[in-house]
CSV table of C-alpha atoms and ligand atoms in Angstrom, one decimal:
chain,number,residue,atom,x,y,z
A,1,UNK,CA,6.5,29.9,-2.5
A,2,UNK,CA,6.6,26.3,-1.6
A,3,UNK,CA,7.5,23.2,-3.6
A,4,UNK,CA,4.8,20.6,-3.2
A,5,UNK,CA,4.7,17.1,-4.4
A,6,UNK,CA,1.1,15.8,-4.8
A,7,UNK,CA,0.0,12.3,-5.6
A,8,UNK,CA,-3.4,11.3,-7.0
A,9,UNK,CA,-4.5,7.7,-6.8
A,10,UNK,CA,-6.4,5.7,-9.4
A,11,UNK,CA,-9.9,6.7,-8.1
A,12,UNK,CA,-8.9,10.4,-8.1
A,13,UNK,CA,-8.1,10.3,-11.8
A,14,UNK,CA,-10.6,7.6,-12.6
A,15,UNK,CA,-12.6,9.6,-15.2
A,16,UNK,CA,-12.1,12.6,-17.5
A,17,UNK,CA,-14.3,14.6,-15.2
A,18,UNK,CA,-12.1,13.7,-12.2
A,19,UNK,CA,-8.9,14.5,-14.0
A,20,UNK,CA,-10.5,17.9,-14.7
A,21,UNK,CA,-11.1,18.3,-11.0
A,22,UNK,CA,-7.5,17.4,-10.2
A,23,UNK,CA,-6.3,19.9,-12.7
A,24,UNK,CA,-8.4,22.6,-11.0
A,25,UNK,CA,-6.9,21.7,-7.6
A,26,UNK,CA,-3.4,21.9,-9.0
A,27,UNK,CA,-4.2,25.3,-10.6
A,28,UNK,CA,-5.3,26.6,-7.2
A,29,UNK,CA,-1.8,25.7,-5.9
A,30,UNK,CA,-0.2,27.4,-8.8
A,31,UNK,CA,-2.3,30.5,-8.2
A,32,UNK,CA,-1.1,30.5,-4.6
A,33,UNK,CA,2.4,30.8,-6.0
A,34,UNK,CA,3.6,27.2,-5.4
A,35,UNK,CA,5.7,24.9,-7.6
A,36,UNK,CA,3.9,21.6,-8.1
A,37,UNK,CA,5.2,18.2,-9.0
A,38,UNK,CA,2.3,15.7,-9.5
A,39,UNK,CA,2.5,12.0,-9.4
A,40,UNK,CA,-0.4,10.0,-10.7
A,41,UNK,CA,-1.6,6.4,-10.7
A,42,UNK,CA,-3.3,4.6,-13.6
A,43,UNK,CA,-6.9,5.6,-14.1
A,44,UNK,CA,-9.4,3.7,-11.9
A,45,UNK,CA,-8.9,0.0,-11.9
A,46,UNK,CA,-7.1,0.0,-15.2
A,47,UNK,CA,-4.0,-1.7,-13.8
A,48,UNK,CA,-6.2,-4.6,-12.7
A,49,UNK,CA,-7.7,-4.7,-16.2
A,50,UNK,CA,-4.3,-4.9,-17.8
A,51,UNK,CA,-3.3,-7.7,-15.4
A,52,UNK,CA,-6.4,-9.6,-16.3
A,53,UNK,CA,-5.8,-9.3,-20.0
A,54,UNK,CA,-2.3,-10.7,-19.6
A,55,UNK,CA,-3.6,-13.6,-17.5
A,56,UNK,CA,-6.1,-14.5,-20.2
A,57,UNK,CA,-3.1,-15.2,-22.4
A,58,UNK,CA,-1.0,-17.1,-19.8
A,59,UNK,CA,-1.6,-17.8,-16.1
A,60,UNK,CA,1.9,-16.6,-15.0
A,61,UNK,CA,3.1,-14.0,-17.6
A,62,UNK,CA,6.8,-13.1,-17.3
A,63,UNK,CA,7.5,-10.2,-15.0
A,64,UNK,CA,9.4,-8.3,-17.6
A,65,UNK,CA,6.4,-8.1,-20.0
A,66,UNK,CA,4.0,-7.4,-17.1
A,67,UNK,CA,6.2,-4.3,-16.2
A,68,UNK,CA,6.1,-3.3,-19.8
A,69,UNK,CA,2.3,-3.6,-19.8
A,70,UNK,CA,1.4,-2.1,-16.5
A,71,UNK,CA,3.6,1.0,-16.9
A,72,UNK,CA,1.3,2.0,-19.8
A,73,UNK,CA,-1.5,2.7,-17.3
A,74,UNK,CA,0.3,5.6,-15.6
A,75,UNK,CA,1.4,7.0,-19.0
A,76,UNK,CA,-2.3,7.4,-19.9
A,77,UNK,CA,-3.0,9.5,-16.8
A,78,UNK,CA,0.1,11.7,-17.0
A,79,UNK,CA,-0.6,12.7,-20.6
A,80,UNK,CA,-4.3,13.3,-19.9
A,81,UNK,CA,-3.6,15.4,-16.8
A,82,UNK,CA,-1.0,17.5,-18.6
A,83,UNK,CA,-3.5,18.0,-21.4
A,84,UNK,CA,-6.1,19.1,-18.9
A,85,UNK,CA,-3.7,21.6,-17.4
A,86,UNK,CA,-2.7,22.9,-20.8
A,87,UNK,CA,-6.4,23.2,-21.8
A,88,UNK,CA,-6.7,25.7,-18.9
A,89,UNK,CA,-3.8,27.7,-20.1
A,90,UNK,CA,-1.2,26.3,-17.6
A,91,UNK,CA,2.1,25.0,-18.8
A,92,UNK,CA,2.6,21.4,-17.9
A,93,UNK,CA,4.8,18.5,-19.0
A,94,UNK,CA,4.3,14.8,-18.4
A,95,UNK,CA,7.3,12.6,-17.7
A,96,UNK,CA,7.6,8.9,-17.5
A,97,UNK,CA,9.5,7.5,-14.5
A,98,UNK,CA,12.7,7.2,-16.6
A,99,UNK,CA,12.3,10.7,-18.0
A,100,UNK,CA,12.0,12.0,-14.4
A,101,UNK,CA,15.3,10.3,-13.7
A,102,UNK,CA,14.1,7.4,-11.6
A,103,UNK,CA,16.5,4.5,-11.5
A,104,UNK,CA,15.6,1.2,-9.8
A,105,UNK,CA,17.3,-2.0,-9.0
A,106,UNK,CA,17.3,-4.8,-11.6
A,107,UNK,CA,14.1,-6.5,-10.3
A,108,UNK,CA,10.8,-6.8,-12.1
A,109,UNK,CA,7.4,-6.4,-10.3
A,110,UNK,CA,8.7,-4.9,-7.0
A,111,UNK,CA,11.8,-2.9,-7.8
A,112,UNK,CA,13.2,-0.5,-5.3
A,113,UNK,CA,14.3,3.0,-6.3
A,114,UNK,CA,18.1,3.2,-6.2
A,115,UNK,CA,18.5,6.8,-7.2
A,116,UNK,CA,16.8,9.8,-8.7
A,117,UNK,CA,18.5,12.2,-11.0
A,118,UNK,CA,16.2,15.2,-10.7
A,119,UNK,CA,17.9,17.5,-13.1
A,120,UNK,CA,15.1,17.3,-15.8
A,121,UNK,CA,12.4,17.9,-13.2
A,122,UNK,CA,14.3,20.9,-11.8
A,123,UNK,CA,14.7,22.4,-15.3
A,124,UNK,CA,11.0,22.0,-16.1
A,125,UNK,CA,10.0,23.5,-12.7
A,126,UNK,CA,12.4,26.4,-13.3
A,127,UNK,CA,10.5,27.1,-16.5
A,128,UNK,CA,7.3,27.4,-14.5
A,129,UNK,CA,5.8,24.1,-15.6
A,130,UNK,CA,3.7,21.7,-13.6
A,131,UNK,CA,5.6,18.5,-13.8
A,132,UNK,CA,3.4,15.4,-14.0
A,133,UNK,CA,5.3,12.2,-13.3
A,134,UNK,CA,4.1,8.6,-13.9
A,135,UNK,CA,4.0,6.8,-10.6
A,136,UNK,CA,5.1,3.2,-9.9
A,137,UNK,CA,7.7,3.0,-12.6
A,138,UNK,CA,11.4,3.4,-13.3
A,139,UNK,CA,14.3,2.1,-15.4
A,140,UNK,CA,16.7,-0.4,-14.0
A,141,UNK,CA,20.5,-0.1,-14.2
A,142,UNK,CA,20.3,-2.6,-17.1
A,143,UNK,CA,17.9,-0.4,-19.0
A,144,UNK,CA,14.8,-2.4,-18.4
A,145,UNK,CA,11.4,-0.8,-17.5
A,146,UNK,CA,10.5,-1.8,-14.0
A,147,UNK,CA,7.6,-1.3,-11.6
A,148,UNK,CA,7.7,-0.7,-7.8
A,149,UNK,CA,5.0,-3.1,-6.8
A,150,UNK,CA,1.2,-2.6,-6.6
A,151,UNK,CA,0.4,0.7,-5.0
A,152,UNK,CA,3.9,1.9,-5.7
A,153,UNK,CA,2.9,5.4,-6.8
A,154,UNK,CA,2.9,6.6,-3.2
A,155,UNK,CA,6.6,5.6,-3.1
A,156,UNK,CA,7.3,7.5,-6.3
A,157,UNK,CA,5.8,10.6,-4.7
A,158,UNK,CA,7.6,10.4,-1.4
A,159,UNK,CA,11.0,9.7,-3.0
A,160,UNK,CA,10.6,12.5,-5.5
A,161,UNK,CA,9.7,14.8,-2.5
A,162,UNK,CA,12.8,13.7,-0.8
A,163,UNK,CA,15.0,14.2,-3.8
A,164,UNK,CA,13.6,17.6,-4.6
A,165,UNK,CA,13.6,18.6,-0.9
A,166,UNK,CA,9.9,19.5,-1.3
A,167,UNK,CA,8.2,21.3,1.5
A,168,UNK,CA,5.6,18.6,1.8
A,169,UNK,CA,4.1,15.6,0.0
A,170,UNK,CA,0.4,15.4,-0.2
A,171,UNK,CA,-1.2,12.0,-1.0
A,172,UNK,CA,-4.7,12.6,-2.4
A,173,UNK,CA,-6.9,9.6,-2.2
A,174,UNK,CA,-10.5,8.5,-2.0
A,175,UNK,CA,-10.6,8.6,1.8
A,176,UNK,CA,-10.2,11.6,4.0
A,177,UNK,CA,-7.1,10.4,5.8
A,178,UNK,CA,-5.8,7.6,8.1
A,179,UNK,CA,-8.5,6.0,10.1
A,180,UNK,CA,-8.5,4.1,13.4
A,181,UNK,CA,-9.8,1.1,11.4
A,182,UNK,CA,-11.2,0.4,8.0
A,183,UNK,CA,-14.5,2.4,8.1
A,184,UNK,CA,-16.1,-0.1,5.8
A,185,UNK,CA,-15.7,-2.7,8.5
A,186,UNK,CA,-16.0,-0.4,11.6
A,187,UNK,CA,-18.6,2.3,11.2
A,188,UNK,CA,-17.4,3.9,14.4
A,189,UNK,CA,-13.9,4.4,13.0
A,190,UNK,CA,-12.5,7.9,13.0
A,191,UNK,CA,-9.9,9.9,11.2
A,192,UNK,CA,-6.7,10.6,13.0
A,193,UNK,CA,-5.4,14.2,12.9
A,194,UNK,CA,-1.8,12.9,13.1
A,195,UNK,CA,0.1,9.7,13.4
A,196,UNK,CA,3.8,9.0,13.8
A,197,UNK,CA,5.9,7.5,11.0
A,198,UNK,CA,6.4,4.3,13.1
A,199,UNK,CA,2.7,3.8,13.7
A,200,UNK,CA,1.9,4.6,10.1
A,201,UNK,CA,4.6,2.1,9.0
A,202,UNK,CA,3.1,-0.6,11.1
A,203,UNK,CA,-0.4,0.1,9.9
A,204,UNK,CA,0.6,0.3,6.2
A,205,UNK,CA,2.6,-3.0,6.6
A,206,UNK,CA,-0.4,-4.5,8.3
A,207,UNK,CA,-2.8,-4.0,5.4
A,208,UNK,CA,-4.1,-0.5,5.9
A,209,UNK,CA,-4.2,0.2,2.2
A,210,UNK,CA,-4.1,3.9,2.4
A,211,UNK,CA,-0.3,4.2,2.0
A,212,UNK,CA,2.3,1.9,0.3
A,213,UNK,CA,4.5,0.8,3.2
A,214,UNK,CA,7.7,1.7,1.3
A,215,UNK,CA,6.5,5.2,0.9
A,216,UNK,CA,6.2,5.6,4.7
A,217,UNK,CA,9.7,4.0,5.1
A,218,UNK,CA,11.1,6.6,2.7
A,219,UNK,CA,9.2,9.4,4.4
A,220,UNK,CA,10.6,8.5,7.8
A,221,UNK,CA,14.1,8.1,6.4
A,222,UNK,CA,14.2,11.4,4.6
A,223,UNK,CA,11.8,13.2,7.1
A,224,UNK,CA,9.3,14.1,4.4
A,225,UNK,CA,6.3,15.9,5.7
A,226,UNK,CA,3.5,13.7,4.5
A,227,UNK,CA,-0.2,14.4,4.4
A,228,UNK,CA,-2.9,12.0,3.5
A,229,UNK,CA,-6.2,13.6,2.4
A,230,UNK,CA,-9.2,13.3,0.1
A,231,UNK,CA,-9.1,14.5,-3.5
A,232,UNK,CA,-12.9,15.0,-3.4
A,233,UNK,CA,-13.1,17.5,-0.5
A,234,UNK,CA,-11.1,20.2,1.2
A,235,UNK,CA,-11.2,18.5,4.5
A,236,UNK,CA,-8.0,18.4,6.4
A,237,UNK,CA,-6.3,15.1,6.2
A,238,UNK,CA,-3.9,13.2,8.5
A,239,UNK,CA,-0.4,14.4,9.1
A,240,UNK,CA,2.2,11.6,9.2
A,241,UNK,CA,5.1,13.0,11.2
A,242,UNK,CA,7.8,12.5,13.7
A,243,UNK,CA,6.4,11.2,17.0
A,244,UNK,CA,5.9,14.1,19.4
A,245,UNK,CA,4.0,14.1,22.7
A,246,UNK,CA,1.1,12.5,20.9
A,247,UNK,CA,2.5,9.2,22.1
A,248,UNK,CA,1.3,9.9,25.6
A,249,UNK,CA,-2.3,10.3,24.7
A,250,UNK,CA,-3.3,7.0,23.4
A,251,UNK,CA,-2.1,3.4,23.8
A,252,UNK,CA,-3.6,2.0,20.6
A,253,UNK,CA,-4.1,4.3,17.6
A,254,UNK,CA,-5.6,1.8,15.2
A,255,UNK,CA,-6.8,-1.7,14.4
A,256,UNK,CA,-5.6,-3.1,11.1
A,257,UNK,CA,-6.5,-6.3,9.3
A,258,UNK,CA,-5.1,-8.1,6.3
A,259,UNK,CA,-7.5,-10.7,4.9
A,260,UNK,CA,-5.1,-12.2,2.3
A,261,UNK,CA,-3.0,-14.4,4.6
A,262,UNK,CA,-1.9,-18.0,4.1
A,263,UNK,CA,-0.1,-20.2,6.6
A,264,UNK,CA,2.4,-22.8,5.5
A,265,UNK,CA,3.9,-25.4,7.8
A,266,UNK,CA,7.0,-27.3,6.8
A,267,UNK,CA,6.8,-30.5,8.7
A,268,UNK,CA,9.9,-32.5,9.8
A,269,UNK,CA,12.8,-30.3,8.9
A,270,UNK,CA,16.1,-31.7,10.1
A,271,UNK,CA,17.0,-29.9,13.4
A,272,UNK,CA,20.5,-28.8,12.4
A,273,UNK,CA,22.4,-25.6,12.3
A,274,UNK,CA,21.5,-23.7,9.2
A,275,UNK,CA,18.0,-25.2,8.6
A,276,UNK,CA,16.2,-21.9,8.9
A,277,UNK,CA,18.7,-20.1,6.9
A,278,UNK,CA,18.4,-22.6,4.0
A,279,UNK,CA,14.6,-22.5,4.0
A,280,UNK,CA,14.1,-18.8,4.1
A,281,UNK,CA,17.0,-18.1,1.8
A,282,UNK,CA,15.3,-20.3,-0.9
A,283,UNK,CA,12.1,-18.3,-0.4
A,284,UNK,CA,13.9,-14.9,-0.5
A,285,UNK,CA,15.7,-15.8,-3.7
A,286,UNK,CA,12.3,-16.4,-5.2
A,287,UNK,CA,11.0,-13.0,-3.9
A,288,UNK,CA,8.5,-14.6,-1.5
A,289,UNK,CA,7.9,-12.2,1.4
A,290,UNK,CA,7.5,-14.1,4.6
A,291,UNK,CA,5.8,-12.6,7.6
A,292,UNK,CA,5.2,-14.4,10.9
A,293,UNK,CA,7.5,-17.3,11.6
A,294,UNK,CA,7.1,-19.9,14.3
A,295,UNK,CA,9.5,-22.8,14.9
A,296,UNK,CA,8.5,-25.7,17.1
A,297,UNK,CA,10.7,-28.6,17.8
A,298,UNK,CA,8.9,-31.8,18.5
A,299,UNK,CA,11.7,-34.2,18.8
A,300,UNK,CA,15.5,-33.9,19.1
A,301,UNK,CA,16.1,-34.5,15.4
A,302,UNK,CA,13.3,-32.7,13.7
A,303,UNK,CA,11.5,-29.4,13.8
A,304,UNK,CA,8.3,-27.9,12.3
A,305,UNK,CA,8.4,-24.4,10.9
A,306,UNK,CA,5.2,-22.4,10.3
A,307,UNK,CA,5.1,-19.1,8.5
A,308,UNK,CA,2.7,-16.8,6.8
A,309,UNK,CA,2.8,-15.4,3.3
A,310,UNK,CA,0.3,-13.3,1.4
A,311,UNK,CA,-2.3,-15.4,-0.4
A,312,UNK,CA,-1.0,-14.2,-3.7
A,313,UNK,CA,2.5,-15.5,-2.9
A,314,UNK,CA,1.2,-18.9,-1.7
A,315,UNK,CA,1.7,-20.8,-5.0
A,316,UNK,CA,5.2,-19.3,-5.5
A,317,UNK,CA,6.1,-20.3,-1.9
A,318,UNK,CA,4.8,-23.9,-2.4
A,319,UNK,CA,6.6,-24.2,-5.7
A,320,UNK,CA,9.8,-23.0,-4.2
A,321,UNK,CA,9.6,-25.5,-1.3
A,322,UNK,CA,8.8,-28.3,-3.8
A,323,UNK,CA,11.8,-27.4,-6.0
A,324,UNK,CA,14.1,-27.4,-3.0
A,325,UNK,CA,12.6,-30.5,-1.3
A,326,UNK,CA,15.8,-32.6,-1.5
A,327,UNK,CA,18.1,-29.9,-0.2
A,328,UNK,CA,15.8,-28.9,2.6
A,329,UNK,CA,15.0,-32.5,3.6
A,330,UNK,CA,11.6,-31.9,5.1
A,331,UNK,CA,8.8,-34.6,5.4
A,332,UNK,CA,5.8,-32.7,4.0
A,333,UNK,CA,4.3,-29.3,3.6
A,334,UNK,CA,0.9,-28.3,4.9
A,335,UNK,CA,-1.0,-25.0,4.3
A,336,UNK,CA,-4.1,-23.1,5.2
A,337,UNK,CA,-5.7,-20.3,3.2
A,338,UNK,CA,-8.4,-17.8,4.1
A,339,UNK,CA,-6.8,-16.4,7.1
A,340,UNK,CA,-6.8,-12.8,8.5
A,341,UNK,CA,-4.1,-11.1,10.4
A,342,UNK,CA,-5.6,-8.7,12.8
A,343,UNK,CA,-3.4,-6.2,14.6
A,344,UNK,CA,-3.5,-3.4,17.1
A,345,UNK,CA,-0.9,-0.6,16.7
A,346,UNK,CA,0.2,2.2,19.0
A,347,UNK,CA,3.3,3.8,20.1
A,348,UNK,CA,1.9,4.1,23.6
A,349,UNK,CA,2.1,0.3,24.0
A,350,UNK,CA,5.8,0.5,24.8
A,351,UNK,CA,5.1,1.9,28.2
A,352,UNK,CA,1.9,0.0,28.9
A,353,UNK,CA,2.2,-3.6,29.9
A,354,UNK,CA,-0.8,-5.9,29.4
A,355,UNK,CA,-2.0,-4.6,26.0
A,356,UNK,CA,-1.4,-8.0,24.3
A,357,UNK,CA,-3.1,-9.7,27.2
A,358,UNK,CA,-6.1,-7.5,26.8
A,359,UNK,CA,-6.3,-8.3,23.1
A,360,UNK,CA,-6.1,-12.1,23.7
A,361,UNK,CA,-8.7,-11.9,26.4
A,362,UNK,CA,-11.1,-10.0,24.2
A,363,UNK,CA,-10.7,-12.5,21.3
A,364,UNK,CA,-11.2,-15.3,23.8
A,365,UNK,CA,-14.4,-13.7,25.0
A,366,UNK,CA,-15.6,-13.6,21.4
A,367,UNK,CA,-14.7,-17.3,21.1
A,368,UNK,CA,-12.2,-16.6,18.3
A,369,UNK,CA,-9.2,-18.9,18.3
A,370,UNK,CA,-5.8,-17.5,17.7
A,371,UNK,CA,-3.6,-19.4,15.3
A,372,UNK,CA,-0.4,-17.4,15.4
A,373,UNK,CA,0.9,-14.3,17.2
A,374,UNK,CA,3.6,-11.8,16.5
A,375,UNK,CA,4.6,-8.6,18.2
A,376,UNK,CA,6.8,-5.6,17.9
A,377,UNK,CA,7.4,-2.7,20.3
A,378,UNK,CA,4.3,-1.0,19.0
A,379,UNK,CA,2.0,-3.7,17.6
A,380,UNK,CA,0.4,-7.1,18.4
A,381,UNK,CA,-0.9,-9.3,15.6
A,382,UNK,CA,-3.0,-12.4,15.7
A,383,UNK,CA,-3.8,-14.7,12.8
A,384,UNK,CA,-7.4,-15.8,12.9
A,385,UNK,CA,-9.9,-17.5,10.6
A,386,UNK,CA,-11.1,-14.9,8.0
A,387,UNK,CA,-14.8,-15.6,8.9
A,388,UNK,CA,-14.3,-13.7,12.2
A,389,UNK,CA,-12.6,-10.7,10.7
A,390,UNK,CA,-15.4,-8.0,11.0
A,391,UNK,CA,-16.5,-9.2,14.4
A,392,UNK,CA,-12.9,-9.2,15.8
A,393,UNK,CA,-12.0,-5.8,14.3
A,394,UNK,CA,-15.1,-4.2,15.8
A,395,UNK,CA,-14.6,-5.8,19.2
A,396,UNK,CA,-11.0,-4.6,19.5
A,397,UNK,CA,-11.8,-1.2,18.2
A,398,UNK,CA,-14.3,-0.8,21.0
A,399,UNK,CA,-12.2,-2.3,23.8
A,400,UNK,CA,-9.2,-0.1,23.0
A,401,UNK,CA,-11.5,3.0,23.1
A,402,UNK,CA,-11.2,4.0,19.5
A,403,UNK,CA,-14.9,4.2,18.7
A,404,UNK,CA,-15.9,7.7,17.7
A,405,UNK,CA,-18.0,8.6,20.8
A,406,UNK,CA,-15.7,6.9,23.4
A,407,UNK,CA,-12.6,8.6,22.1
A,408,UNK,CA,-14.3,12.0,22.4
A,409,UNK,CA,-15.0,11.2,26.0
A,410,UNK,CA,-11.6,9.6,26.9
A,411,UNK,CA,-9.3,12.0,25.1
A,412,UNK,CA,-11.3,15.0,24.5
A,413,UNK,CA,-10.8,14.7,20.8
A,414,UNK,CA,-13.6,15.2,18.3
B,1,LIG,N1,-1.3,1.6,-10.8
B,1,LIG,C1,-0.6,0.8,-9.9
B,1,LIG,C2,-1.5,-0.1,-9.1
B,1,LIG,O1,-2.7,-0.1,-9.3
B,1,LIG,C3,0.3,1.7,-8.9
B,1,LIG,C4,-0.5,2.6,-8.0
B,1,LIG,O2,-1.7,2.8,-8.2
B,1,LIG,O3,0.1,3.1,-7.1
B,1,LIG,O4,-1.0,-0.8,-8.2
B,2,LIG,MG1,-2.7,3.4,-3.2
């Protein structure tokens, strides 16, 4: 008997018929003698529908009320799934995030889980029930309902798996696993049998939507065995695990892209000690996530600082800069929207010089200009104009030998 945490995303519970299929799958695990804790997302696109309704009332609704609103989506699916299980004669109980004992920090919209008191879940499991938990939500220390950020149900699932010391955490989604690139953009993309936590973390952070980045962080930290697989088939998925000798096989394991990038340049900041700290502190206080940062001094007394934020944070970032204009002492702010960050990821890069050069050469050959670059041990990212996205992703996928046929020849993988 194993204890398994499963998570079903919005598409997988998008209709009553699909909820019934999920119930059947859960029952097959129960029949095999396993204990199951299930985390579900809101049905289909219902979270987007709720966001949209609120925005019809006010362009920037308060984050507290948004959390109150959005957490209802998951509560619909947990109740329906528990009912579907009960209808088939299986004992099940739905729990909200707070009933499941999930406490978060006091932040609305993207709270982090601070602790999980799993006593209630343990009790329900001991009574033989399937425990169905609402993803993406918790209760703050101050007693406020919070959400973990869009896509946060994955993080609920992984942290519950860690807390319950589950044997594994299975993320059921609408794709068959983790791919070498977005198959909608690259028809030759293929599913990876396994990927390391570090590679997955880079890919997730770089916009591969298949897993919430924080869920991968938690999986790595607590060594949760994570599997990403389809809720529509029985196909084997992708194992996300500790890097083993698989690092030696391939240099690049995937090409990711994020099309929602904006670049901001703060022109004429005073070149003094503490300038960067003041600027990014102001942004951090306002919960603006900054990605690539480039500083260029153009004269002794002044400096320009460029950085990227997600398109959805652009207004917040610009407002923050404006509000702190006097203290920061810059001349002006420029920005550019409609950019894509395209990245190659692979643990094998550490030992292979020239990977970045190969990427730049390929983009140059395609006549795509690179606006910004950032690197880590296992990734290289370039910011380019969004119009070139598909073309660039395909070219890099090919040059790094990830196309389905080539990979079969090069690595003997099918
Ligand atoms: N329902 C939430 C969202 O759409 C959380 C999730 O699906 O993971 O972002
Ligand atoms: Mg998701």
